mmCIF file of C-alpha atoms in Angstrom:
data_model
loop_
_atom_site.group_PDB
_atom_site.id
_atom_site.type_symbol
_atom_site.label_atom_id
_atom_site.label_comp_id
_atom_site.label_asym_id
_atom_site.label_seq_id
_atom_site.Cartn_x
_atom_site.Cartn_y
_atom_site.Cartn_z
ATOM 1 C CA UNK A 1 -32.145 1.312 0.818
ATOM 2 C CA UNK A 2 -32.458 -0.293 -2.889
ATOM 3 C CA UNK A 3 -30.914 -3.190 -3.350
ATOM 4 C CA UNK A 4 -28.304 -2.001 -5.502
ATOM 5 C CA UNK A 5 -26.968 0.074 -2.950
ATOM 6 C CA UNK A 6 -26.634 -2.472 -0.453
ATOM 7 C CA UNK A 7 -25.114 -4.585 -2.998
ATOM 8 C CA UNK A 8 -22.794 -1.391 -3.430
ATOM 9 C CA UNK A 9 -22.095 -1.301 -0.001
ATOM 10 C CA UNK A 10 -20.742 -5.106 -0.213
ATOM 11 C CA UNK A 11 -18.195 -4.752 -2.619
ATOM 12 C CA UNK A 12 -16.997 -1.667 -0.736
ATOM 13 C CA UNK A 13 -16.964 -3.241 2.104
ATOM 14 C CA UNK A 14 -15.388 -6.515 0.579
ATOM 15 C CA UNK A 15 -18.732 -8.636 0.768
ATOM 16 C CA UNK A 16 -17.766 -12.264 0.746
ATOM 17 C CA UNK A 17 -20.274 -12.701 -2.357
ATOM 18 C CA UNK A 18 -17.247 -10.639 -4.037
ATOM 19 C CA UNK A 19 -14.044 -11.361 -5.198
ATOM 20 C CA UNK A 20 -10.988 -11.736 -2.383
ATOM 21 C CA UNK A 21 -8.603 -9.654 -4.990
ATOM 22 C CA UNK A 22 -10.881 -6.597 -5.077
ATOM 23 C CA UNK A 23 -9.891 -5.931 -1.638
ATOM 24 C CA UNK A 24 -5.888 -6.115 -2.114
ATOM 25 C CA UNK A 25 -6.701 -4.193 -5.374
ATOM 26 C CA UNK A 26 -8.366 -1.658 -3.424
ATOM 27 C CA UNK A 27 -6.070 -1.193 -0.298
ATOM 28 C CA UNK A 28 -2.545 -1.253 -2.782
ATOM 29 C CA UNK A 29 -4.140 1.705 -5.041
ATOM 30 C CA UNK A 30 -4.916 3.525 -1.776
ATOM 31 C CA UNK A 31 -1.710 2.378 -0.498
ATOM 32 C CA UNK A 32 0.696 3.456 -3.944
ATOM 33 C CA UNK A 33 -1.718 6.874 -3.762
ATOM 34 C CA UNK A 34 -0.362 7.500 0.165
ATOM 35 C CA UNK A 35 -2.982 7.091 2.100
ATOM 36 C CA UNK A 36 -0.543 5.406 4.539
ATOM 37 C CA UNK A 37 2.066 8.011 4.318
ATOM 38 C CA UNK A 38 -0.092 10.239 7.238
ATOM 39 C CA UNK A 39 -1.300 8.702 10.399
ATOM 40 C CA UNK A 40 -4.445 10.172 10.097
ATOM 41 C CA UNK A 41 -5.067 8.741 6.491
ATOM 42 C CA UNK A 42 -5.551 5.129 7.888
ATOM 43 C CA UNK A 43 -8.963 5.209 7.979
ATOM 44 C CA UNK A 44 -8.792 5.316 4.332
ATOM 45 C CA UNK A 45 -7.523 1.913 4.291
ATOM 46 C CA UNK A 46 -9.021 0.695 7.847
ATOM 47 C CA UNK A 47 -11.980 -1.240 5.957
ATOM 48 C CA UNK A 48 -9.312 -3.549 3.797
ATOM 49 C CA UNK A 49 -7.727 -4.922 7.052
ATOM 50 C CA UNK A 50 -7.691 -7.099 9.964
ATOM 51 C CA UNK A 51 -5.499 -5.092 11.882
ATOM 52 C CA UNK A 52 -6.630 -2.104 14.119
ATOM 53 C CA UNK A 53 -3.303 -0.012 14.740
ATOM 54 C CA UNK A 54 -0.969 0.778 11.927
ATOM 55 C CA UNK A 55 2.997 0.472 12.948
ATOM 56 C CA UNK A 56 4.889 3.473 12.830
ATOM 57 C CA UNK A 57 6.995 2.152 9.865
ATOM 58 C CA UNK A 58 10.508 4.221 9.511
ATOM 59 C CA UNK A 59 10.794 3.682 5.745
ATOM 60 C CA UNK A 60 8.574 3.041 2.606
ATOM 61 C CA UNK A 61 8.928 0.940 -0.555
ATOM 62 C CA UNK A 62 9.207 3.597 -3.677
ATOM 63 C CA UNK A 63 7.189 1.122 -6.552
ATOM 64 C CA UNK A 64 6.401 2.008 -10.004
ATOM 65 C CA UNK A 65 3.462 -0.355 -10.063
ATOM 66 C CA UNK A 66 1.407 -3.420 -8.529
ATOM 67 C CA UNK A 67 -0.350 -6.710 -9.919
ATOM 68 C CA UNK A 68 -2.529 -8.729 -7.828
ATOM 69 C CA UNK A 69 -2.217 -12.096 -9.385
ATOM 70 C CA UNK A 70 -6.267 -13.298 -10.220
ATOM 71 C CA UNK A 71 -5.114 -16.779 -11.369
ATOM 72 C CA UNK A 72 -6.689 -19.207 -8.895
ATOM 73 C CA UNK A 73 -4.128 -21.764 -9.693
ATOM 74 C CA UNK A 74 -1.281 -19.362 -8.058
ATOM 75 C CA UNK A 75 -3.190 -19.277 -5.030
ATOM 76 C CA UNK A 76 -3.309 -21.358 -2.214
ATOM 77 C CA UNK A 77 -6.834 -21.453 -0.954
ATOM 78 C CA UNK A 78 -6.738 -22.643 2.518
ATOM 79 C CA UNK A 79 -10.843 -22.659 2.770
ATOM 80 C CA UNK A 80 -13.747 -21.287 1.388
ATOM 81 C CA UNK A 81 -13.193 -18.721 3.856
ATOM 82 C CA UNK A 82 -9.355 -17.951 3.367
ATOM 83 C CA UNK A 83 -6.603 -17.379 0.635
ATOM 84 C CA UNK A 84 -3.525 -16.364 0.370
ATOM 85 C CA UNK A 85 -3.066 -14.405 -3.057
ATOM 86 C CA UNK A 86 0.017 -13.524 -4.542
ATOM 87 C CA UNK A 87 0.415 -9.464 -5.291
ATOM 88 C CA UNK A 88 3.884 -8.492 -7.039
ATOM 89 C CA UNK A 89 5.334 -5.176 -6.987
ATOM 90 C CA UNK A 90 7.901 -3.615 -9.620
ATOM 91 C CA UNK A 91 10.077 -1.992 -6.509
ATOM 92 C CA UNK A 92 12.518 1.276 -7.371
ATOM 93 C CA UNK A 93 13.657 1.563 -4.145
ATOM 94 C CA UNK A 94 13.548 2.154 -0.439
ATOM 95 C CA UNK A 95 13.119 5.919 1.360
ATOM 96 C CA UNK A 96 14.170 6.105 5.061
ATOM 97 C CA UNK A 97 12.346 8.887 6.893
ATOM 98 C CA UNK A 98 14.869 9.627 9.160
ATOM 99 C CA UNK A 99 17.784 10.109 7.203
ATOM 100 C CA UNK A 100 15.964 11.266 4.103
ATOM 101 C CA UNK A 101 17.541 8.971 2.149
ATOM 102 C CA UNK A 102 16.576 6.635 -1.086
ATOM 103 C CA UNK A 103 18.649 3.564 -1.341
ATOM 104 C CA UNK A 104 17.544 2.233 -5.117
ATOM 105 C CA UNK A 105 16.856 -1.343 -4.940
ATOM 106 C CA UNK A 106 15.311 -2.145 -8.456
ATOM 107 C CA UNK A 107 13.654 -5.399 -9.290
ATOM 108 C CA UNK A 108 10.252 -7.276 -8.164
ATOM 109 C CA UNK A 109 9.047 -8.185 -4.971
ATOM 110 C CA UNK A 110 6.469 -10.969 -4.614
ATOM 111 C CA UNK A 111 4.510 -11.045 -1.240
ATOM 112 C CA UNK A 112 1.723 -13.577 -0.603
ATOM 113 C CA UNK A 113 -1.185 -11.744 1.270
ATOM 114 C CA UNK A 114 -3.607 -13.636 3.335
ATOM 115 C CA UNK A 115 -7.065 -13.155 3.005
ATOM 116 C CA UNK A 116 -9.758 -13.835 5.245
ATOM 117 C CA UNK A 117 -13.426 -13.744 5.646
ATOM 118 C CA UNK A 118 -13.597 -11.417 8.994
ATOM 119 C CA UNK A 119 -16.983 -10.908 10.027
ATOM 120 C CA UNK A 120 -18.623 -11.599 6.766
ATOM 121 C CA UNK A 121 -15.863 -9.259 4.656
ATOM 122 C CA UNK A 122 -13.086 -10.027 3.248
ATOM 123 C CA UNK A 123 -9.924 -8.944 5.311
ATOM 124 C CA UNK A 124 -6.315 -8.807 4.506
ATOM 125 C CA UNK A 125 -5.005 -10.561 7.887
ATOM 126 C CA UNK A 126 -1.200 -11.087 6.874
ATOM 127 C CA UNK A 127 1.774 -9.605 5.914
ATOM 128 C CA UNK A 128 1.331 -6.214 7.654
ATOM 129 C CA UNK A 129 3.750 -4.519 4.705
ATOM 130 C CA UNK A 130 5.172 -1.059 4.960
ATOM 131 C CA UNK A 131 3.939 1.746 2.588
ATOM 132 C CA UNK A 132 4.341 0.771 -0.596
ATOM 133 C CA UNK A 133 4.127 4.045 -2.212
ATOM 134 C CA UNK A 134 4.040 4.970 -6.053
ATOM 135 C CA UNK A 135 6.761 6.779 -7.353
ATOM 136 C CA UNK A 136 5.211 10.248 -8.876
ATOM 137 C CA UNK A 137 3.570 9.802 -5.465
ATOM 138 C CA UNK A 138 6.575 10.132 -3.207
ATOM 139 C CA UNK A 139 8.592 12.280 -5.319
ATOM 140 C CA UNK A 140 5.457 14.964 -4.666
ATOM 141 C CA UNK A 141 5.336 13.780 -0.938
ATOM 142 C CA UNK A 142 9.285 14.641 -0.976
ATOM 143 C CA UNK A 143 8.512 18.040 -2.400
ATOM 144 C CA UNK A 144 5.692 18.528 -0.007
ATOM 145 C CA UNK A 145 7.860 18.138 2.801
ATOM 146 C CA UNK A 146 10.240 20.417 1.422
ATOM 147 C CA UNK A 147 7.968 23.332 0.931
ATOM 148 C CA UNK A 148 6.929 22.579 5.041
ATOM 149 C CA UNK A 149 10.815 22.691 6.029
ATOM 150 C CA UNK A 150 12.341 25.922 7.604
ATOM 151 C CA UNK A 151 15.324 24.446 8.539
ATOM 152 C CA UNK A 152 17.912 25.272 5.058
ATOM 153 C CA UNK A 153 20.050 22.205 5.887
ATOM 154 C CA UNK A 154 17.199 19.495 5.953
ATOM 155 C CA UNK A 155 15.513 21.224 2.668
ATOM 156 C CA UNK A 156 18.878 20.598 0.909
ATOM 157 C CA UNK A 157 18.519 16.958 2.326
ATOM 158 C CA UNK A 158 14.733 16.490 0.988
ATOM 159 C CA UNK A 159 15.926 18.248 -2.066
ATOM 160 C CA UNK A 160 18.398 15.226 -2.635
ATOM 161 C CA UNK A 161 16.169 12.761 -1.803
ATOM 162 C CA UNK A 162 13.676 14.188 -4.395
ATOM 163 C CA UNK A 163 16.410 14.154 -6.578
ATOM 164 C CA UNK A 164 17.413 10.421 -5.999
ATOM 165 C CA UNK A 165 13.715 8.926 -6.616
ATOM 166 C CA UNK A 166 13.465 11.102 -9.606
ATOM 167 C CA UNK A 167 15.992 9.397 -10.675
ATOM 168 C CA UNK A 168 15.581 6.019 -9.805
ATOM 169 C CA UNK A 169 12.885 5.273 -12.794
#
């Protein structure tokens, strides 16, 4: 193996050589593209986090976009070996699975994520966050579901949820 695919393989893999906001930059794209929304999809985000099981989360967070914050002097660095970074989100709304409903809730939402060197990688450790989902994302998700349903009264349901997060930009 050259050495440039090793050193390939670190920042994938959230080397400690590499920047602790690659990782959260990594896991909320994956996260805001759904890889959460399916239980089998959490491998695609296993690698970013400390955390072996994912919770079976009734509801998402509908967002229109993410910013991990890279300014060290917003951090707290609690060692060489872990930081707490603040990522803030631009939220639309909620979605609760059950109901298939979309309850707008417009405005930012600021979470400090704890990072920590787990067996030489970088690991988010802390807050375990529901999806936080993009919004073109969901709305097809929505639609996806819709085309699965047989049932006429739960397709009008997902049809108004579409609706609603359509709407909520």
């Amino acid at each position: 193996m050259s050495l440039l695919m090793v050193a390939e393989v670190q920042a994938q893999s959230g080397g400690l050589t590499h920047d602790p906001t690659e990782i959260l930059k990594r896991y909320f794209t994956l996260d805001s593209k759904g890889a959460r929304l399916e239980s089998l999809s959490y491998e695609t985000v296993a690698p970013y986090v400390a955390w072996k099981d994912e919770p079976v989360w009734g509801h998402a967070v509908v967002i229109e976009d993410f910013k991990v914050i890279n300014e060290t002097s917003q951090w707290e660095i609690v060692n060489n070996l872990e930081v707490v970074i603040p990522v803030e989100f631009k939220v639309l709304g909620l979605v609760y699975y059950e109901k298939a409903i979309f309850i707008p809730e417009p405005g930012p939402e600021v979470v400090r994520v704890r990072v920590k060197a787990v067996r030489n990688r970088w690991r988010i450790v802390e807050p375990v966050l529901p999806p936080h989902i993009g919004h073109k994302r969901m709305i097809n998700h929505v639609r996806q579901a819709w085309l699965d349903e047989t049932d006429l009264a739960k397709r009008e349901q997902l049809d108004a949820l579409r609706e609603a997060i359509r709407k909520a930009k």
